[in-house]
CSV table of C-alpha atoms in Angstrom, one decimal:
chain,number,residue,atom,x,y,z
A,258,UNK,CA,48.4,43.8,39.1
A,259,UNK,CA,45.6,46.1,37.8
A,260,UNK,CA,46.3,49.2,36.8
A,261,UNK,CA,44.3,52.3,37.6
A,262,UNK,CA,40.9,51.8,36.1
A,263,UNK,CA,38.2,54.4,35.0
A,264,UNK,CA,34.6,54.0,33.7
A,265,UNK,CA,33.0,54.9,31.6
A,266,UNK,CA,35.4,55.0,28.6
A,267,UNK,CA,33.0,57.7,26.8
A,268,UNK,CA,30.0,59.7,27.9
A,269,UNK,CA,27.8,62.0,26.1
A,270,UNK,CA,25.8,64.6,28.1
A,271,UNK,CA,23.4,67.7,26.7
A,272,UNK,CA,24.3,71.5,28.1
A,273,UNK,CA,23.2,71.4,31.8
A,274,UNK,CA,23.5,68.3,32.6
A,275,UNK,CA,25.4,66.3,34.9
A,276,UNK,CA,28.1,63.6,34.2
A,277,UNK,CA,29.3,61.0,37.1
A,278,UNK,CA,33.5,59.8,36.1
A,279,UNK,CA,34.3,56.8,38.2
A,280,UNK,CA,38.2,55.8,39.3
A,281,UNK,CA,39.3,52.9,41.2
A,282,UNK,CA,43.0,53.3,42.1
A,283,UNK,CA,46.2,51.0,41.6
A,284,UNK,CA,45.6,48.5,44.9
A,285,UNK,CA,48.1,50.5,48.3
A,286,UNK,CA,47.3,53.7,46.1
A,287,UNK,CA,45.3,56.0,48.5
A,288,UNK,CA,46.2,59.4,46.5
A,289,UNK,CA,43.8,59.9,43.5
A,290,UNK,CA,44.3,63.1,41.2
A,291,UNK,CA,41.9,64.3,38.8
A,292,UNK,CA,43.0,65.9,35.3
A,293,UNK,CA,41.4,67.7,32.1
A,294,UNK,CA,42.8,67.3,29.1
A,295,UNK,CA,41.5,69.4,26.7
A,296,UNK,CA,41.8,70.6,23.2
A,297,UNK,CA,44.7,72.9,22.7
A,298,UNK,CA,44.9,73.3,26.5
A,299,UNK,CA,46.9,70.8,27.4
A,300,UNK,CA,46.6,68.8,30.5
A,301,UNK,CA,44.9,70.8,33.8
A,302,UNK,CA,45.3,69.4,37.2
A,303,UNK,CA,41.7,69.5,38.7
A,304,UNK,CA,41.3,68.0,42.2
A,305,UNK,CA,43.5,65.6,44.4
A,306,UNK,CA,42.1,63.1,47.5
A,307,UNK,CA,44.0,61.5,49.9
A,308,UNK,CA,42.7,59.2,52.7
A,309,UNK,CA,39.2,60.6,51.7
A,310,UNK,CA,39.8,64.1,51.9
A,311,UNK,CA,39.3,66.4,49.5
A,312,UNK,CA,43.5,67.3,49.5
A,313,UNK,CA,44.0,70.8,46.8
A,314,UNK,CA,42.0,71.8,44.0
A,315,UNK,CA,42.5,73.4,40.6
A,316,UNK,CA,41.6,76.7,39.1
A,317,UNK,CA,38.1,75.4,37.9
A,318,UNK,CA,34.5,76.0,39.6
A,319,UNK,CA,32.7,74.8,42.2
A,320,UNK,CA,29.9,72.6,39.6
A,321,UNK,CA,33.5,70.3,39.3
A,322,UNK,CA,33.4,68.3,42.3
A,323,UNK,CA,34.2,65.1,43.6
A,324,UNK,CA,35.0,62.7,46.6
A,325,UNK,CA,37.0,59.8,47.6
A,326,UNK,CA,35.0,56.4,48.9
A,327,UNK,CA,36.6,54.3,52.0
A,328,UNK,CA,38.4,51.8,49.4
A,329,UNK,CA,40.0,55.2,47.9
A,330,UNK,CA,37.9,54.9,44.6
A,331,UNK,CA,37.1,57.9,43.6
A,332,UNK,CA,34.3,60.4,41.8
A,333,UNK,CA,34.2,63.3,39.3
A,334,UNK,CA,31.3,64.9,39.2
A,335,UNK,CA,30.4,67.9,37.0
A,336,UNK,CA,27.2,69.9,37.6
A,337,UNK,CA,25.6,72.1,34.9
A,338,UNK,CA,28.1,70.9,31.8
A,339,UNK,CA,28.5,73.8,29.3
A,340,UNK,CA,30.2,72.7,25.6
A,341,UNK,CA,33.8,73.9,27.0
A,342,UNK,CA,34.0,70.7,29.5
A,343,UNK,CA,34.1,68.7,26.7
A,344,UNK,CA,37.7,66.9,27.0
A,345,UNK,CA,39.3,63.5,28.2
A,346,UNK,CA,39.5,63.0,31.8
A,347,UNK,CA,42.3,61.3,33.5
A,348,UNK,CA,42.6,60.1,36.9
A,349,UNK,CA,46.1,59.0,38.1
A,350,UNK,CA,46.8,57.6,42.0
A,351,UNK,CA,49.8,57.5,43.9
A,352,UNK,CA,51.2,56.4,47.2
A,353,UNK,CA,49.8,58.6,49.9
A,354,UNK,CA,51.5,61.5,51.2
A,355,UNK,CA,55.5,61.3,51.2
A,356,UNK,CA,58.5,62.9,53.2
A,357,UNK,CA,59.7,66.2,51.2
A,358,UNK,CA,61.8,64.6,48.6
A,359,UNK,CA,60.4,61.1,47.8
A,360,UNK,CA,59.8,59.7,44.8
A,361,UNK,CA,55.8,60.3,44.1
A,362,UNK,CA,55.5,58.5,40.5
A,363,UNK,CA,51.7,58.9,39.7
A,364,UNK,CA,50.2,56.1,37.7
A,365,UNK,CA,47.3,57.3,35.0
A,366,UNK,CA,44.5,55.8,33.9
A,367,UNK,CA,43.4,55.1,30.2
A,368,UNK,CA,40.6,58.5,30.8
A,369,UNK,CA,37.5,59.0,30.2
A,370,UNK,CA,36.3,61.2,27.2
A,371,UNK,CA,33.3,63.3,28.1
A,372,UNK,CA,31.7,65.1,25.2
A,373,UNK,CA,29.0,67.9,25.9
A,374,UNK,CA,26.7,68.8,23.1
B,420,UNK,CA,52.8,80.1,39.4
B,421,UNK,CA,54.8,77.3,37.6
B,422,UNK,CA,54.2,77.2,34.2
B,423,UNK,CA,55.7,74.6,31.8
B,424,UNK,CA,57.0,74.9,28.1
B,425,UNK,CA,57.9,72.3,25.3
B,426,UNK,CA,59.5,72.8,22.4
B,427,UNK,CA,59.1,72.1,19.6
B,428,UNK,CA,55.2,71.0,19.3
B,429,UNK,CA,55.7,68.4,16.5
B,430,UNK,CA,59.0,66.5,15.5
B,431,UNK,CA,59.3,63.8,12.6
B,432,UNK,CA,62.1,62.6,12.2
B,433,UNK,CA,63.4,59.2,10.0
B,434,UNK,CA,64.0,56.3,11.9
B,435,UNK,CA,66.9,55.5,13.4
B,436,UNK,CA,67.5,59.3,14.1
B,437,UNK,CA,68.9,60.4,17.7
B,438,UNK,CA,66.6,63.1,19.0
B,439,UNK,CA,66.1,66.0,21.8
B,440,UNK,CA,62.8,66.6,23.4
B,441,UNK,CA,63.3,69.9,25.4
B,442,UNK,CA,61.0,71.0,28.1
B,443,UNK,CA,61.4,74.2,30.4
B,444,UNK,CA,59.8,75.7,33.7
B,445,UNK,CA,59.5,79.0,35.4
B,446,UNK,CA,59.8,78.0,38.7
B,447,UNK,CA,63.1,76.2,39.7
B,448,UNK,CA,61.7,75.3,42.6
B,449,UNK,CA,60.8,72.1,41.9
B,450,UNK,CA,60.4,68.5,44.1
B,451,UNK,CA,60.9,66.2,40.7
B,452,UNK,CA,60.5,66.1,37.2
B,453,UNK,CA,58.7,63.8,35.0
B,454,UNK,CA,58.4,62.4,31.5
B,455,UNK,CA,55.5,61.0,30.2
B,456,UNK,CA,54.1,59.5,26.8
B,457,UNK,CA,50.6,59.6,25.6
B,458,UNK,CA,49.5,57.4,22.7
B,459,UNK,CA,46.7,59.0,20.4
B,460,UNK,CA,43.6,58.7,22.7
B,461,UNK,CA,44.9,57.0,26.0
B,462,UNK,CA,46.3,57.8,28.8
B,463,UNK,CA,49.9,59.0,30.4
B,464,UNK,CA,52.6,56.0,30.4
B,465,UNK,CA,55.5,57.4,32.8
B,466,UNK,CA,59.1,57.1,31.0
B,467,UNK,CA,61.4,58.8,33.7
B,468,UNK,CA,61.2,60.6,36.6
B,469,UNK,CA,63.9,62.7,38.2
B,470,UNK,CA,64.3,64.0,41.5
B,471,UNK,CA,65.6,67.8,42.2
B,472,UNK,CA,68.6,66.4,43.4
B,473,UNK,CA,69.7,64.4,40.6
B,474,UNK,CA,71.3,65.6,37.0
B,475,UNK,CA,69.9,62.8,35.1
B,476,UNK,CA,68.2,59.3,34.6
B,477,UNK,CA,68.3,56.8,31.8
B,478,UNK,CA,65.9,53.8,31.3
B,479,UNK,CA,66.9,51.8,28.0
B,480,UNK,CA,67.3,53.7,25.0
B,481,UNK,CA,65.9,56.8,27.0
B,482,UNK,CA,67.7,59.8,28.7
B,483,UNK,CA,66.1,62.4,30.9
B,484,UNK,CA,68.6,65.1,32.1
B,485,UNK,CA,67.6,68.2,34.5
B,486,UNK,CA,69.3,71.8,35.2
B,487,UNK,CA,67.3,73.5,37.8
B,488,UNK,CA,68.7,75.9,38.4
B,489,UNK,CA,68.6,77.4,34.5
B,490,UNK,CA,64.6,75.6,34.4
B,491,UNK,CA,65.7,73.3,32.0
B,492,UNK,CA,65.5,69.2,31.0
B,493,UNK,CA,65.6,67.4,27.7
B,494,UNK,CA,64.3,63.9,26.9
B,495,UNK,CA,67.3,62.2,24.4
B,496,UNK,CA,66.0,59.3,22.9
B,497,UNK,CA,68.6,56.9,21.0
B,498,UNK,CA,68.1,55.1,17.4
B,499,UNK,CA,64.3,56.1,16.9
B,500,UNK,CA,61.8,53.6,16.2
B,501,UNK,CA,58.2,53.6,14.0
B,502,UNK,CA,57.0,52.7,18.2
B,503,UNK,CA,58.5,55.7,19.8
B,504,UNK,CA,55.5,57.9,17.6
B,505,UNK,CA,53.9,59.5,20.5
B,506,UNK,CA,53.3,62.9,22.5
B,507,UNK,CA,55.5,63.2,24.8
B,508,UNK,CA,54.5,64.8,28.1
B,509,UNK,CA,56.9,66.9,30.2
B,510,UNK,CA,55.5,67.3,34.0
B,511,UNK,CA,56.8,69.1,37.5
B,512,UNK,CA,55.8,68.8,40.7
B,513,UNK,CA,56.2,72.0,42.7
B,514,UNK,CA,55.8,70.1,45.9
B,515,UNK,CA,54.9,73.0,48.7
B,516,UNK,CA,52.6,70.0,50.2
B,517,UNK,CA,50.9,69.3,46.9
B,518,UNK,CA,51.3,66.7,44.7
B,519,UNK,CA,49.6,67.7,41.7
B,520,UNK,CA,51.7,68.2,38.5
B,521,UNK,CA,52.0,70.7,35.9
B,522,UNK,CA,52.3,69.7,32.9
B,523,UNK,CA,53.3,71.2,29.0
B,524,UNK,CA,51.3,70.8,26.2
B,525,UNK,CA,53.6,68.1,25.0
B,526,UNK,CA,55.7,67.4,22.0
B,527,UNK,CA,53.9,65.2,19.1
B,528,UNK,CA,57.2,63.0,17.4
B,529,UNK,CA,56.6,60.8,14.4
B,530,UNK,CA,59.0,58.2,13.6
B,531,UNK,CA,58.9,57.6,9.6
B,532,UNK,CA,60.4,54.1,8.7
């Protein structure tokens, strides 16, 4: 069985642009989260979707954005990319939302490494 | 707001070596608690998860324990191996409807043969 799977694997963008991450979930999964990893930082949760709906958000702006498709793919997309956004990005999917107490493993992709210059 | 400690950053140990990952949280109250590795430019391979109900969990050579109440769990792993050389990730879920985790900044071990 596949795994989750995100594309591309690395991605270079200038200051200001825009970079498009791409993340097709583990087949049954219809929760996909979105996390930054970078430098020294640690890992940040950034956005989670669930049945297409945009579900809780991190503490990041509004230029990170994203959705989830009908076959609970989903999209990252940062607007206006300044040299701090450069870090890997991981998107993880789960089973959808659970009774209070269930086991919720999240399954993460292999990331994608965005670098800004 | 949950925040999420490890200790210590790096570890090296010689292999064969039993050895204690620690990890600790602010907020005890916590839905589960999970254990991840991350090899050197990849992503997050879950080791253990633990529920807030339960004390402790064990996959192979591999045991997660957890003390809520005192915001505490420790990742024991038995007879080290040059393969165990990884950051490992310690992660909570807070639950309150959300799913997202927090996560440390992770412990880097090295195994030496």
């Amino acid at each position: 069985e596949a795994g989750v799977t995100q594309s591309p694997t690395h991605l270079i963008k200038t200051r200001g642009q825009q970079a498009t991450l791409r993340c097709s979930p583990i087949s049954g999964h219809t929760s996909v989260y979105w996390y930054q990893q970078a430098l020294g930082l640690g890992l940040q949760f950034l956005l989670w979707y669930d049945e297409g709906e945009e579900r809780n958000r991190g503490n990041f702006p509004p230029r990170f954005s994203g959705r989830q498709f009908p076959n609970y793919s989903s999209e990252l997309n940062v607007n206006a990319l300044e040299l701090e956004d450069s870090a890997l990005y991981l998107c993880a999917s789960s089973l959808g939302s659970l009774p209070v107490g269930a086991k919720n493993i999240q399954y993460f992709g292999a990331g994608t490494r965005l670098s800004v210059l | 707001k949950q925040e999420v400690t490890q200790i210590p950053a790096a570890l090296s140990v010689p292999e064969g070596e039993n050895l204690v990952l620690n990890c600790s949280f602010t907020d005890s109250a916590i839905y589960n608690l999970q254990w991840f590795r991350q090899d050197p430019g990849k992503g997050l391979t879950s080791l253990l998860l633990i529920q807030s109900s339960q004390r402790e969990q064990t996959s192979g050579r591999l045991n997660a324990s957890l003390d809520k109440s005192s915001g505490r769990s420790t990742l024991y792993i038995a007879a080290s191996q040059p393969g165990d050389s990884a950051t490992y990730l310690c992660a909570v879920n807070s639950g309150a409807g959300s799913y997202q985790l927090t996560f440390g900044k992770g412990t880097k071990l090295s195994v030496i043969p």
